[in-house]
Amino acid sequence: MTATPFRSAVVPAAGLGTRFLPTTKTVPKELLPVVDTPGIELVAAEAAQAGAEQLLIVTSPGKDAVAAHFADSSELEATLAARGKDALAAKVRRAHELIAVRTVTQDEPLGLGHAIGCAREAIDPAEGCFAVLLPDDLVLPSGVLNTMSQVRAEKGGTVLCAFDIPREEISAYGVFDVGSTSFGDVADAPDVKQVRGMVEKPAAADAPSTFAAAGRYLLDVAVFDAIDRITPGAGGELQITDAIALLISEGHPVHVVVHRGGRHDLGNPGSYVRAFVDFALEHPDYGPELRTWLAARLAD
Ligand code: UTP
């Protein structure tokens, strides 16, 4: 089966990043480094690897630096090359070469659903669907968007991504209410489920499943009309989950792929530190020394 490719990947990056204040007074959360590379560059690489041709970054008026990270940097590259620092020049060039980047502006942070709606002007309805990647959610290893594309090729509609979370931790998440699904030759495929609904942060005993929403979406372009028809929900914001719930109520097929892998949340300092340390431990230059230092520090 050939997966239906998607052309556009939307990366909403217009939020206030309040959990990272005071840093986010001036530094966009999406540019915080994971070792030496901004989180949004890791997510851009994932989108490119999944076949996206354009990255649509949703930015706000004060966050121009996010798109600037992907701009041409030939002057800096030439300076580095002239100093014999070719490896550094290649690192600098990577973001610009990964994927074509275009920005759309969200003037006010009116919610994730509203941010995604701002991308409408840059997506041709003939594209059929588009991906959304939340830049503060690292889904590891990358590749889940390819599986999601395969599911859309077979089932049509909208495809979401979930993690199977221990029930005692589930009340921190948006949780899917799912039915069983056959996929390809596999009846009741364990990792592809039809979505009946979603519940935000349920008590563990009331959770309809242990499948928690992750920051990867393959949305049918029908979602734009649904966003136009929803009203502000939790926190006075336009929620993408409300737009998806509206589509489900109208019979639009929505499936979820349960990703069996790791995840890092770069959106708050506590879990960001874990991501940073995890990536640093794997880094050939910094890993070995960090491991030694950490072991000694923990033995203190
Ligand atoms: P978050 O809720 O994690 O980000 O939204 P935030 O609002 O910036 O952070 P806090 O909660 O204040 O600390 C997930 C993603 O959606 C984007 C954010 O930039 C983030 O990448 N977003 C959120 C928008 O683009 N616009 C919005 O109105 C809300």
mmCIF file of C-alpha atoms and ligand atoms in Angstrom:
data_model
loop_
_atom_site.group_PDB
_atom_site.id
_atom_site.type_symbol
_atom_site.label_atom_id
_atom_site.label_comp_id
_atom_site.label_asym_id
_atom_site.label_seq_id
_atom_site.Cartn_x
_atom_site.Cartn_y
_atom_site.Cartn_z
ATOM 1 C CA MET A 1 0.000 0.000 0.000
ATOM 2 C CA THR A 2 1.324 3.444 -0.903
ATOM 3 C CA ALA A 3 0.796 6.079 1.735
ATOM 4 C CA THR A 4 -0.951 9.266 0.616
ATOM 5 C CA PRO A 5 1.746 11.877 0.984
ATOM 6 C CA PHE A 6 0.948 15.219 2.537
ATOM 7 C CA ARG A 7 2.540 18.367 1.246
ATOM 8 C CA SER A 8 2.306 20.792 4.167
ATOM 9 C CA ALA A 9 3.363 20.449 7.786
ATOM 10 C CA VAL A 10 2.036 23.082 10.177
ATOM 11 C CA VAL A 11 4.070 23.907 13.272
ATOM 12 C CA PRO A 12 2.148 26.133 15.697
ATOM 13 C CA ALA A 13 4.678 28.332 17.477
ATOM 14 C CA ALA A 14 2.693 31.406 18.480
ATOM 15 C CA GLY A 15 1.984 30.505 22.115
ATOM 16 C CA LEU A 16 3.166 32.575 25.053
ATOM 17 C CA GLY A 17 5.360 29.850 26.572
ATOM 18 C CA THR A 18 4.412 30.984 30.074
ATOM 19 C CA ARG A 19 5.837 27.890 31.731
ATOM 20 C CA PHE A 20 9.290 29.007 30.593
ATOM 21 C CA LEU A 21 9.116 32.557 31.895
ATOM 22 C CA PRO A 22 11.245 34.578 32.407
ATOM 23 C CA THR A 23 13.310 33.153 29.505
ATOM 24 C CA THR A 24 10.366 33.409 27.099
ATOM 25 C CA LYS A 25 10.117 37.160 27.682
ATOM 26 C CA THR A 26 12.599 37.405 24.793
ATOM 27 C CA VAL A 27 13.560 33.876 23.670
ATOM 28 C CA PRO A 28 10.831 31.832 21.939
ATOM 29 C CA LYS A 29 10.297 28.466 23.642
ATOM 30 C CA GLU A 30 10.655 26.750 20.250
ATOM 31 C CA LEU A 31 14.292 27.921 20.002
ATOM 32 C CA LEU A 32 15.435 26.470 23.320
ATOM 33 C CA PRO A 33 18.247 24.030 22.548
ATOM 34 C CA VAL A 34 18.171 20.289 22.963
ATOM 35 C CA VAL A 35 21.948 20.033 23.508
ATOM 36 C CA ASP A 36 22.853 22.390 20.608
ATOM 37 C CA THR A 37 19.842 22.265 18.288
ATOM 38 C CA PRO A 38 16.514 24.097 18.759
ATOM 39 C CA GLY A 39 13.544 21.810 19.318
ATOM 40 C CA ILE A 40 11.794 23.237 16.260
ATOM 41 C CA GLU A 41 14.686 22.131 14.009
ATOM 42 C CA LEU A 42 14.279 18.548 15.272
ATOM 43 C CA VAL A 43 10.575 18.717 14.452
ATOM 44 C CA ALA A 44 11.281 20.267 11.005
ATOM 45 C CA ALA A 45 13.625 17.346 10.275
ATOM 46 C CA GLU A 46 10.860 14.904 11.240
ATOM 47 C CA ALA A 47 8.396 16.647 8.897
ATOM 48 C CA ALA A 48 10.885 16.611 6.015
ATOM 49 C CA GLN A 49 11.670 12.946 6.614
ATOM 50 C CA ALA A 50 7.942 12.150 6.443
ATOM 51 C CA GLY A 51 7.756 13.773 2.989
ATOM 52 C CA ALA A 52 6.502 17.293 3.742
ATOM 53 C CA GLU A 53 7.473 19.894 1.131
ATOM 54 C CA GLN A 54 6.644 23.012 3.088
ATOM 55 C CA LEU A 55 6.817 23.846 6.772
ATOM 56 C CA LEU A 56 4.204 26.408 7.784
ATOM 57 C CA ILE A 57 5.306 27.987 11.026
ATOM 58 C CA VAL A 58 2.520 29.812 12.852
ATOM 59 C CA THR A 59 4.239 32.712 14.606
ATOM 60 C CA SER A 60 3.156 35.762 16.547
ATOM 61 C CA PRO A 61 4.396 39.310 15.945
ATOM 62 C CA GLY A 62 7.092 39.141 18.648
ATOM 63 C CA LYS A 63 8.541 35.770 17.616
ATOM 64 C CA ASP A 64 10.304 36.483 14.316
ATOM 65 C CA ALA A 65 13.421 34.696 15.547
ATOM 66 C CA VAL A 66 11.686 31.330 15.074
ATOM 67 C CA ALA A 67 11.464 31.714 11.289
ATOM 68 C CA ALA A 68 14.839 33.496 11.187
ATOM 69 C CA HIS A 69 16.410 30.246 12.368
ATOM 70 C CA PHE A 70 15.489 28.724 8.979
ATOM 71 C CA ALA A 71 16.613 31.701 6.864
ATOM 72 C CA ASP A 72 19.629 31.745 4.587
ATOM 73 C CA SER A 73 22.821 31.918 6.666
ATOM 74 C CA SER A 74 25.432 31.918 3.893
ATOM 75 C CA GLU A 75 27.389 34.820 5.434
ATOM 76 C CA LEU A 76 27.920 32.968 8.714
ATOM 77 C CA GLU A 77 28.647 29.757 6.827
ATOM 78 C CA ALA A 78 31.303 31.520 4.709
ATOM 79 C CA THR A 79 32.931 32.956 7.846
ATOM 80 C CA LEU A 80 33.024 29.534 9.469
ATOM 81 C CA ALA A 81 34.364 27.897 6.299
ATOM 82 C CA ALA A 82 37.095 30.551 6.019
ATOM 83 C CA ARG A 83 38.151 29.630 9.546
ATOM 84 C CA GLY A 84 38.283 25.943 8.637
ATOM 85 C CA LYS A 85 35.168 25.136 10.673
ATOM 86 C CA ASP A 86 33.385 23.139 7.977
ATOM 87 C CA ALA A 87 31.528 20.860 10.379
ATOM 88 C CA LEU A 88 30.034 23.886 12.143
ATOM 89 C CA ALA A 89 29.145 25.478 8.793
ATOM 90 C CA ALA A 90 27.233 22.301 7.877
ATOM 91 C CA LYS A 91 25.345 22.412 11.187
ATOM 92 C CA VAL A 92 24.399 26.034 10.545
ATOM 93 C CA ARG A 93 23.233 25.269 6.983
ATOM 94 C CA ARG A 94 21.032 22.311 7.968
ATOM 95 C CA ALA A 95 17.922 24.210 9.042
ATOM 96 C CA HIS A 96 17.845 26.242 5.821
ATOM 97 C CA GLU A 97 18.293 23.163 3.640
ATOM 98 C CA LEU A 98 15.858 20.847 5.427
ATOM 99 C CA ILE A 99 12.585 22.108 3.997
ATOM 100 C CA ALA A 100 10.984 25.221 2.506
ATOM 101 C CA VAL A 101 9.663 27.369 5.344
ATOM 102 C CA ARG A 102 6.799 29.828 5.196
ATOM 103 C CA THR A 103 5.263 31.696 8.097
ATOM 104 C CA VAL A 104 1.699 32.618 8.880
ATOM 105 C CA THR A 105 0.836 35.013 11.680
ATOM 106 C CA GLN A 106 -1.472 34.453 14.609
ATOM 107 C CA ASP A 107 -1.958 37.942 16.017
ATOM 108 C CA GLU A 108 -3.242 36.762 19.395
ATOM 109 C CA PRO A 109 -2.762 33.409 21.158
ATOM 110 C CA LEU A 110 -6.391 32.326 20.859
ATOM 111 C CA GLY A 111 -5.653 28.609 21.122
ATOM 112 C CA LEU A 112 -4.218 25.704 19.145
ATOM 113 C CA GLY A 113 -7.363 25.332 17.022
ATOM 114 C CA HIS A 114 -7.190 29.019 16.094
ATOM 115 C CA ALA A 115 -3.431 28.721 15.348
ATOM 116 C CA ILE A 116 -4.052 25.802 12.982
ATOM 117 C CA GLY A 117 -6.887 27.761 11.353
ATOM 118 C CA CYS A 118 -4.379 30.543 10.559
ATOM 119 C CA ALA A 119 -2.552 28.105 8.237
ATOM 120 C CA ARG A 120 -5.602 27.844 5.963
ATOM 121 C CA GLU A 121 -4.390 30.684 3.691
ATOM 122 C CA ALA A 122 -1.234 28.701 2.858
ATOM 123 C CA ILE A 123 -2.820 25.305 2.178
ATOM 124 C CA ASP A 124 -4.508 24.453 -1.118
ATOM 125 C CA PRO A 125 -7.746 22.522 -0.400
ATOM 126 C CA ALA A 126 -6.668 20.135 -3.185
ATOM 127 C CA GLU A 127 -3.896 18.925 -0.844
ATOM 128 C CA GLY A 128 -6.617 16.972 0.952
ATOM 129 C CA CYS A 129 -4.813 16.802 4.263
ATOM 130 C CA PHE A 130 -1.874 18.301 6.142
ATOM 131 C CA ALA A 131 0.255 17.368 9.133
ATOM 132 C CA VAL A 132 0.516 19.284 12.402
ATOM 133 C CA LEU A 133 3.566 18.829 14.616
ATOM 134 C CA LEU A 134 3.688 20.484 18.014
ATOM 135 C CA PRO A 135 7.266 21.720 18.394
ATOM 136 C CA ASP A 136 7.396 21.068 22.126
ATOM 137 C CA ASP A 137 6.555 17.385 21.714
ATOM 138 C CA LEU A 138 9.383 15.102 20.568
ATOM 139 C CA VAL A 139 8.018 11.736 19.406
ATOM 140 C CA LEU A 140 10.789 9.142 19.206
ATOM 141 C CA PRO A 141 11.881 7.450 17.078
ATOM 142 C CA SER A 142 10.501 9.582 14.256
ATOM 143 C CA GLY A 143 8.375 7.856 11.623
ATOM 144 C CA VAL A 144 4.901 7.883 13.166
ATOM 145 C CA LEU A 145 3.706 10.343 10.480
ATOM 146 C CA ASN A 146 4.480 7.707 7.843
ATOM 147 C CA THR A 147 2.276 5.193 9.648
ATOM 148 C CA MET A 148 -0.428 7.854 10.024
ATOM 149 C CA SER A 149 -0.244 8.509 6.243
ATOM 150 C CA GLN A 150 -0.758 4.784 5.594
ATOM 151 C CA VAL A 151 -3.820 4.788 7.827
ATOM 152 C CA ARG A 152 -5.267 7.792 5.981
ATOM 153 C CA ALA A 153 -4.578 6.077 2.642
ATOM 154 C CA GLU A 154 -6.715 3.157 3.802
ATOM 155 C CA LYS A 155 -9.326 4.807 6.024
ATOM 156 C CA GLY A 156 -9.451 8.396 4.734
ATOM 157 C CA GLY A 157 -10.364 11.242 7.068
ATOM 158 C CA THR A 158 -8.233 12.386 9.956
ATOM 159 C CA VAL A 159 -5.523 10.444 11.785
ATOM 160 C CA LEU A 160 -4.191 11.265 15.247
ATOM 161 C CA CYS A 161 -1.352 9.914 17.361
ATOM 162 C CA ALA A 162 -1.477 8.476 20.878
ATOM 163 C CA PHE A 163 0.728 6.999 23.544
ATOM 164 C CA ASP A 164 -0.356 4.131 25.755
ATOM 165 C CA ILE A 165 0.065 5.614 29.255
ATOM 166 C CA PRO A 166 -0.168 3.781 32.596
ATOM 167 C CA ARG A 167 -3.718 4.292 33.904
ATOM 168 C CA GLU A 168 -2.474 5.927 37.138
ATOM 169 C CA GLU A 169 -0.883 8.740 35.048
ATOM 170 C CA ILE A 170 -3.702 9.180 32.520
ATOM 171 C CA SER A 171 -5.491 12.066 34.223
ATOM 172 C CA ALA A 172 -2.798 14.502 33.043
ATOM 173 C CA TYR A 173 -3.761 13.969 29.379
ATOM 174 C CA GLY A 174 -6.411 14.264 26.681
ATOM 175 C CA VAL A 175 -7.684 10.686 26.379
ATOM 176 C CA PHE A 176 -9.241 8.916 23.369
ATOM 177 C CA ASP A 177 -12.485 6.974 23.471
ATOM 178 C CA VAL A 178 -11.801 4.276 20.868
ATOM 179 C CA GLY A 179 -13.435 1.337 19.140
ATOM 180 C CA SER A 180 -11.706 -1.628 17.530
ATOM 181 C CA THR A 181 -10.552 -1.374 13.926
ATOM 182 C CA SER A 182 -9.363 -3.639 11.174
ATOM 183 C CA PHE A 183 -6.364 -2.344 9.300
ATOM 184 C CA GLY A 184 -4.992 -3.920 6.115
ATOM 185 C CA ASP A 185 -5.155 -7.661 6.624
ATOM 186 C CA VAL A 186 -5.176 -7.309 10.392
ATOM 187 C CA ALA A 187 -8.566 -7.388 12.107
ATOM 188 C CA ASP A 188 -8.624 -5.334 15.330
ATOM 189 C CA ALA A 189 -5.096 -4.057 14.587
ATOM 190 C CA PRO A 190 -3.714 -3.318 18.051
ATOM 191 C CA ASP A 191 -2.146 0.011 17.154
ATOM 192 C CA VAL A 192 -4.861 1.539 14.933
ATOM 193 C CA LYS A 193 -8.183 2.443 16.517
ATOM 194 C CA GLN A 194 -11.278 4.286 15.409
ATOM 195 C CA VAL A 195 -11.842 7.360 17.571
ATOM 196 C CA ARG A 196 -15.343 7.859 19.004
ATOM 197 C CA GLY A 197 -14.482 10.883 21.116
ATOM 198 C CA MET A 198 -11.985 12.533 23.457
ATOM 199 C CA VAL A 199 -12.046 13.406 27.141
ATOM 200 C CA GLU A 200 -9.733 16.048 28.614
ATOM 201 C CA LYS A 201 -7.894 15.049 31.798
ATOM 202 C CA PRO A 202 -10.347 12.428 33.117
ATOM 203 C CA ALA A 203 -10.068 10.827 36.556
ATOM 204 C CA ALA A 204 -8.164 7.535 36.162
ATOM 205 C CA ALA A 205 -11.249 5.452 36.937
ATOM 206 C CA ASP A 206 -13.370 7.315 34.341
ATOM 207 C CA ALA A 207 -10.804 7.330 31.519
ATOM 208 C CA PRO A 208 -12.326 5.648 28.425
ATOM 209 C CA SER A 209 -8.895 4.182 27.490
ATOM 210 C CA THR A 210 -5.221 4.552 28.353
ATOM 211 C CA PHE A 211 -4.464 6.188 24.981
ATOM 212 C CA ALA A 212 -3.283 9.767 25.487
ATOM 213 C CA ALA A 213 -3.112 12.349 22.697
ATOM 214 C CA ALA A 214 0.336 13.239 21.359
ATOM 215 C CA GLY A 215 1.403 16.297 19.353
ATOM 216 C CA ARG A 216 1.150 14.791 15.864
ATOM 217 C CA TYR A 217 -1.943 15.174 13.672
ATOM 218 C CA LEU A 218 -2.814 14.352 10.084
ATOM 219 C CA LEU A 219 -5.843 16.543 9.540
ATOM 220 C CA ASP A 220 -8.257 16.452 6.635
ATOM 221 C CA VAL A 221 -8.727 19.952 5.181
ATOM 222 C CA ALA A 222 -12.364 19.661 6.338
ATOM 223 C CA VAL A 223 -11.008 20.669 9.759
ATOM 224 C CA PHE A 224 -10.770 24.313 8.631
ATOM 225 C CA ASP A 225 -14.551 24.582 8.260
ATOM 226 C CA ALA A 226 -14.965 22.817 11.599
ATOM 227 C CA ILE A 227 -12.627 25.357 13.262
ATOM 228 C CA ASP A 228 -14.844 28.134 11.853
ATOM 229 C CA ARG A 229 -17.892 26.538 13.493
ATOM 230 C CA ILE A 230 -16.589 25.895 17.043
ATOM 231 C CA THR A 231 -16.808 28.325 19.918
ATOM 232 C CA PRO A 232 -14.096 28.978 22.522
ATOM 233 C CA GLY A 233 -13.736 26.065 24.929
ATOM 234 C CA ALA A 234 -11.379 25.430 27.880
ATOM 235 C CA GLY A 235 -9.426 28.580 28.833
ATOM 236 C CA GLY A 236 -11.460 30.694 26.379
ATOM 237 C CA GLU A 237 -9.368 29.240 23.525
ATOM 238 C CA LEU A 238 -10.417 27.602 20.261
ATOM 239 C CA GLN A 239 -9.453 23.972 20.889
ATOM 240 C CA ILE A 240 -8.473 21.678 18.011
ATOM 241 C CA THR A 241 -10.011 18.763 19.939
ATOM 242 C CA ASP A 242 -13.413 20.534 19.749
ATOM 243 C CA ALA A 243 -13.077 20.865 15.962
ATOM 244 C CA ILE A 244 -12.173 17.160 15.706
ATOM 245 C CA ALA A 245 -15.106 16.232 17.973
ATOM 246 C CA LEU A 246 -17.415 18.190 15.658
ATOM 247 C CA LEU A 247 -16.083 16.262 12.646
ATOM 248 C CA ILE A 248 -16.629 12.931 14.456
ATOM 249 C CA SER A 249 -20.223 13.921 15.292
ATOM 250 C CA GLU A 250 -20.803 14.513 11.581
ATOM 251 C CA GLY A 251 -19.535 11.061 10.606
ATOM 252 C CA HIS A 252 -16.038 12.068 9.461
ATOM 253 C CA PRO A 253 -13.656 9.115 9.993
ATOM 254 C CA VAL A 254 -11.052 9.734 12.700
ATOM 255 C CA HIS A 255 -8.461 7.118 13.648
ATOM 256 C CA VAL A 256 -5.587 7.039 16.052
ATOM 257 C CA VAL A 257 -2.203 5.359 15.707
ATOM 258 C CA VAL A 258 -0.805 4.198 19.043
ATOM 259 C CA HIS A 259 2.917 4.953 18.881
ATOM 260 C CA ARG A 260 5.065 2.459 20.752
ATOM 261 C CA GLY A 261 8.111 4.590 21.402
ATOM 262 C CA GLY A 262 9.502 7.389 23.513
ATOM 263 C CA ARG A 263 8.464 10.958 23.980
ATOM 264 C CA HIS A 264 9.851 14.167 25.415
ATOM 265 C CA ASP A 265 7.806 17.201 26.401
ATOM 266 C CA LEU A 266 9.928 20.316 25.832
ATOM 267 C CA GLY A 267 7.110 22.574 27.020
ATOM 268 C CA ASN A 268 7.944 22.779 30.716
ATOM 269 C CA PRO A 269 11.280 23.068 32.514
ATOM 270 C CA GLY A 270 11.049 19.751 34.380
ATOM 271 C CA SER A 271 10.552 17.532 31.341
ATOM 272 C CA TYR A 272 12.766 19.760 29.150
ATOM 273 C CA VAL A 273 15.711 18.998 31.447
ATOM 274 C CA ARG A 274 15.056 15.269 31.004
ATOM 275 C CA ALA A 275 15.051 15.651 27.203
ATOM 276 C CA PHE A 276 18.267 17.673 27.283
ATOM 277 C CA VAL A 277 20.062 15.133 29.484
ATOM 278 C CA ASP A 278 18.731 12.202 27.438
ATOM 279 C CA PHE A 279 19.999 13.678 24.154
ATOM 280 C CA ALA A 280 23.294 14.782 25.750
ATOM 281 C CA LEU A 281 23.943 11.273 27.084
ATOM 282 C CA GLU A 282 23.641 9.966 23.495
ATOM 283 C CA HIS A 283 25.920 12.677 22.070
ATOM 284 C CA PRO A 284 29.385 11.407 21.060
ATOM 285 C CA ASP A 285 31.151 14.584 22.257
ATOM 286 C CA TYR A 286 29.316 15.175 25.519
ATOM 287 C CA GLY A 287 27.806 11.827 26.486
ATOM 288 C CA PRO A 288 30.721 9.980 28.093
ATOM 289 C CA GLU A 289 31.829 12.885 30.307
ATOM 290 C CA LEU A 290 28.258 13.715 31.308
ATOM 291 C CA ARG A 291 27.621 10.090 32.263
ATOM 292 C CA THR A 292 30.682 10.091 34.551
ATOM 293 C CA TRP A 293 29.748 13.440 36.093
ATOM 294 C CA LEU A 294 26.126 12.427 36.642
ATOM 295 C CA ALA A 295 27.112 9.164 38.323
ATOM 296 C CA ALA A 296 29.443 11.037 40.699
ATOM 297 C CA ARG A 297 26.834 13.753 41.305
ATOM 298 C CA LEU A 298 24.154 11.205 42.134
ATOM 299 C CA ALA A 299 26.493 9.342 44.456
ATOM 300 C CA ASP A 300 27.162 12.599 46.368
HETATM 301 P P1 UTP B 1 1.210 25.020 24.586
HETATM 302 O O1 UTP B 1 0.027 25.313 25.419
HETATM 303 O O2 UTP B 1 2.084 23.863 24.952
HETATM 304 O O3 UTP B 1 2.191 26.270 24.476
HETATM 305 O O4 UTP B 1 0.746 24.882 23.075
HETATM 306 P P2 UTP B 1 2.154 27.681 25.137
HETATM 307 O O5 UTP B 1 0.749 28.183 25.256
HETATM 308 O O6 UTP B 1 3.113 28.524 24.361
HETATM 309 O O7 UTP B 1 2.834 27.385 26.535
HETATM 310 P P3 UTP B 1 2.390 27.714 28.044
HETATM 311 O O8 UTP B 1 1.261 26.754 28.330
HETATM 312 O O9 UTP B 1 2.005 29.161 28.093
HETATM 313 O O10 UTP B 1 3.629 27.426 28.829
HETATM 314 C C1 UTP B 1 1.254 23.899 22.187
HETATM 315 C C2 UTP B 1 1.824 24.554 20.938
HETATM 316 O O11 UTP B 1 0.827 25.337 20.297
HETATM 317 C C3 UTP B 1 1.296 26.653 20.088
HETATM 318 C C4 UTP B 1 2.418 26.873 21.087
HETATM 319 O O12 UTP B 1 3.363 27.804 20.578
HETATM 320 C C5 UTP B 1 3.002 25.471 21.245
HETATM 321 O O13 UTP B 1 4.021 25.226 20.283
HETATM 322 N N1 UTP B 1 0.178 27.604 20.256
HETATM 323 C C6 UTP B 1 -0.604 27.542 21.364
HETATM 324 C C7 UTP B 1 -0.049 28.566 19.283
HETATM 325 O O14 UTP B 1 0.654 28.627 18.247
HETATM 326 N N2 UTP B 1 -1.063 29.457 19.466
HETATM 327 C C8 UTP B 1 -1.880 29.422 20.564
HETATM 328 O O15 UTP B 1 -2.802 30.254 20.650
HETATM 329 C C9 UTP B 1 -1.638 28.435 21.538
#
